Protein backbone atom coordinates (compact mmCIF):
# COMPACT_ATOMS: atom_id res chain seq x y z
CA UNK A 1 87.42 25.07 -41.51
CA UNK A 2 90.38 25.11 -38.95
CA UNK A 3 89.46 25.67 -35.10
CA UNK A 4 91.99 26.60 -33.57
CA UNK A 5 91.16 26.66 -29.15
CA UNK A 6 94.01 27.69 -26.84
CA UNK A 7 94.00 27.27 -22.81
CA UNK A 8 95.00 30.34 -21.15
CA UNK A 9 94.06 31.54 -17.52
CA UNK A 10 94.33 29.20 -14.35
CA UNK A 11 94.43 25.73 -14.87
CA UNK A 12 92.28 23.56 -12.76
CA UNK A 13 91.27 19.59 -12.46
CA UNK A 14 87.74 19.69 -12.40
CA UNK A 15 84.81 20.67 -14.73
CA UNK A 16 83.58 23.93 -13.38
CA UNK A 17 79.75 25.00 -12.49
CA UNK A 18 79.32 27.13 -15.51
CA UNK A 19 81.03 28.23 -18.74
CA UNK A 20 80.58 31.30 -20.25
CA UNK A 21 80.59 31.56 -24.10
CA UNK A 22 81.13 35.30 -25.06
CA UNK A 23 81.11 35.94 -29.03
CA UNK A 24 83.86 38.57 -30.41
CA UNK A 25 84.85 39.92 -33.92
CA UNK A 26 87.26 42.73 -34.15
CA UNK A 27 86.73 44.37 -30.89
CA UNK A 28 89.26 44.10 -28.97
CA UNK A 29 88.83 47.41 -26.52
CA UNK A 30 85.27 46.13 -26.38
CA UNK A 31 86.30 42.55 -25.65
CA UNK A 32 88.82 43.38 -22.72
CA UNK A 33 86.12 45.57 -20.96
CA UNK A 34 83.66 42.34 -20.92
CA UNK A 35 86.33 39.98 -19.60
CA UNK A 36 87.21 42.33 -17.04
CA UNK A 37 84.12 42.15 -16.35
CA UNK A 38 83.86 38.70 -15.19
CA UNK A 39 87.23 39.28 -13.62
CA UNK A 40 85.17 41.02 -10.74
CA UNK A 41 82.15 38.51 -10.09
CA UNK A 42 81.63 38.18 -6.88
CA UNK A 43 80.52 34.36 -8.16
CA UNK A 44 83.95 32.70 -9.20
CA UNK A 45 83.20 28.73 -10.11
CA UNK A 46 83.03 29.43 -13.62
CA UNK A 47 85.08 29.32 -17.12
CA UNK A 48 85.19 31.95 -20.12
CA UNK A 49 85.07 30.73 -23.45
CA UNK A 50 85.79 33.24 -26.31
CA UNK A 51 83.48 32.29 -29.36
CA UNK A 52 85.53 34.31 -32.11
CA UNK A 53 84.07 34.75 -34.98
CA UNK A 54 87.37 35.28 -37.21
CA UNK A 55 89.38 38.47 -35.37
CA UNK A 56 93.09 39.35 -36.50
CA UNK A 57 95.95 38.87 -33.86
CA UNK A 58 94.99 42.08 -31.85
CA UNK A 59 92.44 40.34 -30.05
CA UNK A 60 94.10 37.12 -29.69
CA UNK A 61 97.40 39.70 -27.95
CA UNK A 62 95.16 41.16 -25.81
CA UNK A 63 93.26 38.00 -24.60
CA UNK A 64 96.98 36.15 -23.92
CA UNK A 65 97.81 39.64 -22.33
CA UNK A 66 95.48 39.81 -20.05
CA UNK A 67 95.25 35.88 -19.10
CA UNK A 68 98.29 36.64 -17.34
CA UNK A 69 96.36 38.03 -14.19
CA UNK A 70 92.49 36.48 -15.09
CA UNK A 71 91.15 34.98 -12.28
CA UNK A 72 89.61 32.00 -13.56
CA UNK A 73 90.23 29.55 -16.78
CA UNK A 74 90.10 31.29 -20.40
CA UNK A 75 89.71 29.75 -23.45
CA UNK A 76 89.67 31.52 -26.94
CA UNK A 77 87.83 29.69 -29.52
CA UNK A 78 88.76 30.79 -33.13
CA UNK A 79 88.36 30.21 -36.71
CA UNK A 80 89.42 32.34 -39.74
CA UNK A 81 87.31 34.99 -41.23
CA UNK A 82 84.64 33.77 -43.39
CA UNK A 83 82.17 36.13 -42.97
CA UNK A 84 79.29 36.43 -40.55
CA UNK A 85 79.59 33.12 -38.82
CA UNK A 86 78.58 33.92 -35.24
CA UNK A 87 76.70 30.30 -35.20
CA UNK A 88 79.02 28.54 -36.33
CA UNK A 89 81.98 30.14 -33.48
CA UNK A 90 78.92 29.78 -31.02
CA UNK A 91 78.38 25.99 -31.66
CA UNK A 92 82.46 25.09 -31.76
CA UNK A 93 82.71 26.94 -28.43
CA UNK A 94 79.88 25.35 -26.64
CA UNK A 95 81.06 22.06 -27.78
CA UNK A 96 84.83 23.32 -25.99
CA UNK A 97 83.05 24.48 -22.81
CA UNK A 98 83.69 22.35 -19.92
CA UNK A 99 80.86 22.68 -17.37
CA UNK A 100 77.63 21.45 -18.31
CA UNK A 101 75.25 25.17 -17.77
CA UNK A 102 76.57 27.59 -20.36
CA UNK A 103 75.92 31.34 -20.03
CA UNK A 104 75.99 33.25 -23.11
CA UNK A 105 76.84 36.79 -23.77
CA UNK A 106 78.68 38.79 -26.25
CA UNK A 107 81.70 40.62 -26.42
CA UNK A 108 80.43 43.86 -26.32
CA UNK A 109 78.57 43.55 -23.03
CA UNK A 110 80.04 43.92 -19.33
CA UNK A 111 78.43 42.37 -16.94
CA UNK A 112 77.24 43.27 -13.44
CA UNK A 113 79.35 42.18 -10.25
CA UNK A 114 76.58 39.66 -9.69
CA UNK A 115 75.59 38.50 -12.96
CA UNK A 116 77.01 34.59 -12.78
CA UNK A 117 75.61 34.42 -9.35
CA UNK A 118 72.01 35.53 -10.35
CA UNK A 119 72.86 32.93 -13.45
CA UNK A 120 73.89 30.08 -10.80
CA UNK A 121 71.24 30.48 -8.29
CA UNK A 122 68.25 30.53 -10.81
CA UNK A 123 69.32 27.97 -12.69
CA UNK A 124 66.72 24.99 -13.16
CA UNK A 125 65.93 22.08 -15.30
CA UNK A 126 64.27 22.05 -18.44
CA UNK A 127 64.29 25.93 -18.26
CA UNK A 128 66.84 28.20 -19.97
CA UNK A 129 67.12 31.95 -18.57
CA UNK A 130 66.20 35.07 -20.30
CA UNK A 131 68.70 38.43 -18.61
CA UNK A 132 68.35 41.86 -19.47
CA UNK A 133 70.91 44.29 -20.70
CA UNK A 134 70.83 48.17 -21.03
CA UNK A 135 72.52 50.00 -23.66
CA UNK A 136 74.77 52.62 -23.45
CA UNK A 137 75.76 55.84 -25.40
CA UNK A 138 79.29 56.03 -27.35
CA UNK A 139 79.88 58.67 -24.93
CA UNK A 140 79.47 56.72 -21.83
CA UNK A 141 81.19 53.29 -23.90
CA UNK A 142 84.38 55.28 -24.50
CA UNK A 143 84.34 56.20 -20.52
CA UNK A 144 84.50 53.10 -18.95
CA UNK A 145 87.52 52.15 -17.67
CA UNK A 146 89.59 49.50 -16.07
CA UNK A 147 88.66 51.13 -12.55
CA UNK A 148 85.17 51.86 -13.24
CA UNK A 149 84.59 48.39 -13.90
CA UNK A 150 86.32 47.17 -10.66
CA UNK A 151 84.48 49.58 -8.90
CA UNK A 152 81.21 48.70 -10.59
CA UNK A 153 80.76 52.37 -11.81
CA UNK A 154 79.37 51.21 -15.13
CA UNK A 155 76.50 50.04 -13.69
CA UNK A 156 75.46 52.65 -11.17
CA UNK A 157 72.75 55.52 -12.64
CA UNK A 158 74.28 58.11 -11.05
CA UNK A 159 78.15 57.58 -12.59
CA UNK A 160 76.41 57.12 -15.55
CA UNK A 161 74.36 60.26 -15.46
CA UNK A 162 77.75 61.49 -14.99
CA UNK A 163 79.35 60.14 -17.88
CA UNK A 164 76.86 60.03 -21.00
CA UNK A 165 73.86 58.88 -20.16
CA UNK A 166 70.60 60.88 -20.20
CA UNK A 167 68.12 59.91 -17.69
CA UNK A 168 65.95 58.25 -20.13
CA UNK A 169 68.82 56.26 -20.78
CA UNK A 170 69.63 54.85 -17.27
CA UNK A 171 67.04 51.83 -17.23
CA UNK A 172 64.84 51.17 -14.35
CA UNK A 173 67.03 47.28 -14.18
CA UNK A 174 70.22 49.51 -13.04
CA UNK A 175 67.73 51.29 -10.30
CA UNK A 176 66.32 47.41 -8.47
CA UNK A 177 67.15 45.02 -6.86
CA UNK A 178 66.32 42.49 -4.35
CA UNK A 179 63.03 41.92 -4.27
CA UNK A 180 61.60 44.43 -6.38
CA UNK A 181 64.01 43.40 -9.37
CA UNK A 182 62.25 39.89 -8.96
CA UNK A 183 58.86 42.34 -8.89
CA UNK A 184 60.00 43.65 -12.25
CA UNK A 185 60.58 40.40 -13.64
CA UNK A 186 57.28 39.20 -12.69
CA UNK A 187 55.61 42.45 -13.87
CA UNK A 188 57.24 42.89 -16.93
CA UNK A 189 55.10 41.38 -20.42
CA UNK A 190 58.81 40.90 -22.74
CA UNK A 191 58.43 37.30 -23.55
CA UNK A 192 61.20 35.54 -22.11
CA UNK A 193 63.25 34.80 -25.49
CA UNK A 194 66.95 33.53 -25.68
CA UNK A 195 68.83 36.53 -25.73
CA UNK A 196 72.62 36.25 -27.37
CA UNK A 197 73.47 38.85 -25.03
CA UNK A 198 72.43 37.63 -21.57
CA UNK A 199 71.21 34.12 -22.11
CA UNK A 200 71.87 30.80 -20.29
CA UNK A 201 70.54 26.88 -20.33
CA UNK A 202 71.75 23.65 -19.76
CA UNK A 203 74.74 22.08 -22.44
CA UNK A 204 72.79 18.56 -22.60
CA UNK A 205 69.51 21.03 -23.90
CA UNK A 206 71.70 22.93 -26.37
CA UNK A 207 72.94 19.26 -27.72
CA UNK A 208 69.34 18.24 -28.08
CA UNK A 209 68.37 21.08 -30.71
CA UNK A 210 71.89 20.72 -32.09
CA UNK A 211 73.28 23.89 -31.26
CA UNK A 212 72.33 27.17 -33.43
CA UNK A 213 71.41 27.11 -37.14
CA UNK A 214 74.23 27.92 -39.03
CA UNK A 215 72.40 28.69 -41.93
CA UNK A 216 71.75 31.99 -40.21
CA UNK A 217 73.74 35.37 -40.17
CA UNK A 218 73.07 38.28 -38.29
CA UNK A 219 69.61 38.92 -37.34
CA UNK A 220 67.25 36.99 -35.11
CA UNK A 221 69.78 34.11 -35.00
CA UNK A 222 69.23 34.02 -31.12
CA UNK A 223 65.97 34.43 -30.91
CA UNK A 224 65.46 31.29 -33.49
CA UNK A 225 67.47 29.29 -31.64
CA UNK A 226 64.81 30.08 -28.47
CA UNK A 227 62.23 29.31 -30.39
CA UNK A 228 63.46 26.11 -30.77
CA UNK A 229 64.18 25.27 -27.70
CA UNK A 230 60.74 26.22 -27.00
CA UNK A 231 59.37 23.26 -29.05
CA UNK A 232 61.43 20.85 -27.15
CA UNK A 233 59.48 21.95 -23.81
CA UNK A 234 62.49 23.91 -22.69
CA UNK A 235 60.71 27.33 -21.46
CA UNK A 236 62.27 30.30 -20.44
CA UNK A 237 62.16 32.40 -17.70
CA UNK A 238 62.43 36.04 -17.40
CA UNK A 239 65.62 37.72 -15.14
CA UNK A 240 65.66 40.99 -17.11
CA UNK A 241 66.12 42.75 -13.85
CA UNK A 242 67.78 40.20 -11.88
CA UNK A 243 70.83 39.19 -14.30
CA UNK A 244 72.25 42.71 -15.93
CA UNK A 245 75.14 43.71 -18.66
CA UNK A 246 75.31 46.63 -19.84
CA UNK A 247 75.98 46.74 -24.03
CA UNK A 248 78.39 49.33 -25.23
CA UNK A 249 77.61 51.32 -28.55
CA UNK A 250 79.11 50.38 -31.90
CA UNK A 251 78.57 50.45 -35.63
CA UNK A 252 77.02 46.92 -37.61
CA UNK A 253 78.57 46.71 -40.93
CA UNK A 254 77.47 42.98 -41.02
CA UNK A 255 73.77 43.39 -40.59
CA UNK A 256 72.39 43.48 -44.54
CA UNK A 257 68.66 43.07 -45.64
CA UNK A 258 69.42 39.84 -47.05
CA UNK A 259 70.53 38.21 -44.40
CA UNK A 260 67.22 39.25 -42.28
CA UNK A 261 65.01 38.17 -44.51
CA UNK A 262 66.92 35.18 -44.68
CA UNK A 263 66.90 34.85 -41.21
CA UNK A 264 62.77 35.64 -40.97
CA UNK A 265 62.32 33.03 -43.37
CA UNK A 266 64.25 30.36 -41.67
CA UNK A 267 62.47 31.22 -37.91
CA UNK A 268 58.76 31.29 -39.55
CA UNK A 269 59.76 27.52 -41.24
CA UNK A 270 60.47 27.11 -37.40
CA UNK A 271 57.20 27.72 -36.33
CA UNK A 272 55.54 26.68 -38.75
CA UNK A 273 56.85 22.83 -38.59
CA UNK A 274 57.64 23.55 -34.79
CA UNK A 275 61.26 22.13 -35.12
CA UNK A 276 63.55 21.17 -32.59
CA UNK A 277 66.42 20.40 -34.11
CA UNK A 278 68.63 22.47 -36.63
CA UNK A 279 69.24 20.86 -40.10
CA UNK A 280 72.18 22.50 -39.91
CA UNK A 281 74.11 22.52 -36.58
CA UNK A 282 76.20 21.74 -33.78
CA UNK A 283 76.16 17.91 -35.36
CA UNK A 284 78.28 18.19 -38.65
């Protein structure tokens, strides 16, 4: 398959603290709302890697456009279509990223102002973090604009009371912080799982389960690759309320019965042998 990775954004000399990997197919209005996103952390040591899973030239326009004025280095990771091949994208871009703690998200998520920070300071070894993300209405998605995400509107209840969301929708993580988020985190009973869309860990951990299972399409994918790391005595730890994106709406043509059961299959053969490593990985 031919990878094809392309350096855009500042240049600098040395490795920085983190990278993030951010998955994308075919979302480009979606995509440029995330990066703009970490445009405005008020954290700034870190890279953005583009895991793209196959995307026509629109997104790869838009990701030159705006590299023009990005704050920090950008790479964009792609390969051509072949389906649903969100591990495979995943794996090639973590083996691109630079910095040895990766932070993993997804292309349809923006993330708070302070969301690599919380990432950063938390950090520790042999744990990987588990973040929280809220999702939001079409409505609200469609709203959100360059401003609003400078501004941090997108995460504030009230704008988003404003704009879409019904109060049952505005999650209590948008309404913390401080010490009662870390209350919340410590409160809360969600196992702390590997999340694709608000996930982080150390690179040299990710190398030692080789990467995410590319047997795997959409469904669980994430969560397998947790379990995994898991076995190798790498627990998580819950930030749901400390480390916050917010997930914009949109359709999933790709998600097919087939490929969950597939996908259910593979992660109970996971706990059932308790493996660490995928068979079919990171490591061609």
């Amino acid at each position: 398959m031919s990878l094809r990775i392309t350096d855009l954004g500042p240049a600098r000399a040395t490795p920085p603290a983190m990278s993030v990997v951010l998955s994308t197919y075919n979302q480009p209005a979606w995509l440029r709302k995330a990066l703009l996103g970490y445009a405005h952390q008020t954290f700034r040591d870190f890279e953005v890697v583009v895991a793209d899973d196959g995307s026509k030239d629109e997104t790869r326009e838009m990701i030159e456009a705006l590299a023009a004025d990005f704050p920090v280095p950008l790479r964009h990771v792609w390969h051509p279509d072949n389906g649903f091949q969100k591990c495979e994208i995943l794996n090639r871009a973590s083996e691109a990223a630079r910095a040895d703690y990766l932070v993993f998200s997804d292309g349809d998520c923006i993330p708070r102002a302070d969301f690599m920070a919380v990432h950063h300071e938390l950090r520790e070894p042999g744990r990987f973090l588990s973040g929280g993300y809220v999702k939001l209405p079409m409505s609200t998605s469609l709203a959100i604009d360059e401003a609003n995400i400078a501004a941090g509107d997108f995460a504030r209840p009230d704008w988003l009371r404003a704009n879409g969301c019904s109060p049952a929708e505005v999650s209590r993580k948008l309404k913390v912080s401080g010490r009662w988020a870390w209350f919340w985190d410590q409160l809360s009973t969600a196992k702390a799982s590997w999340n694709g869309h608000n996930a982080s860990g150390w690179k040299a951990d990710l190398l030692r389960v080789n990467g995410f299972d590319t047997r795997m399409q959409y469904g669980g994918q994430d969560r397998e690759f947790g379990e995994r790391m898991e076995n190798a005595g790498i627990k998580g730890k819950r930030i749901r309320y400390r480390a916050v994106c917010v997930h914009l709406d949109h359709k999933r043509g790709y998600a097919t019965r087939e490929s969950i059961e597939r996908n259910r299959a593979i992660r109970a053969e996971t706990r059932r042998k308790r493996s660490v490593r995928a068979s079919e990985g990171l490591a061609r």
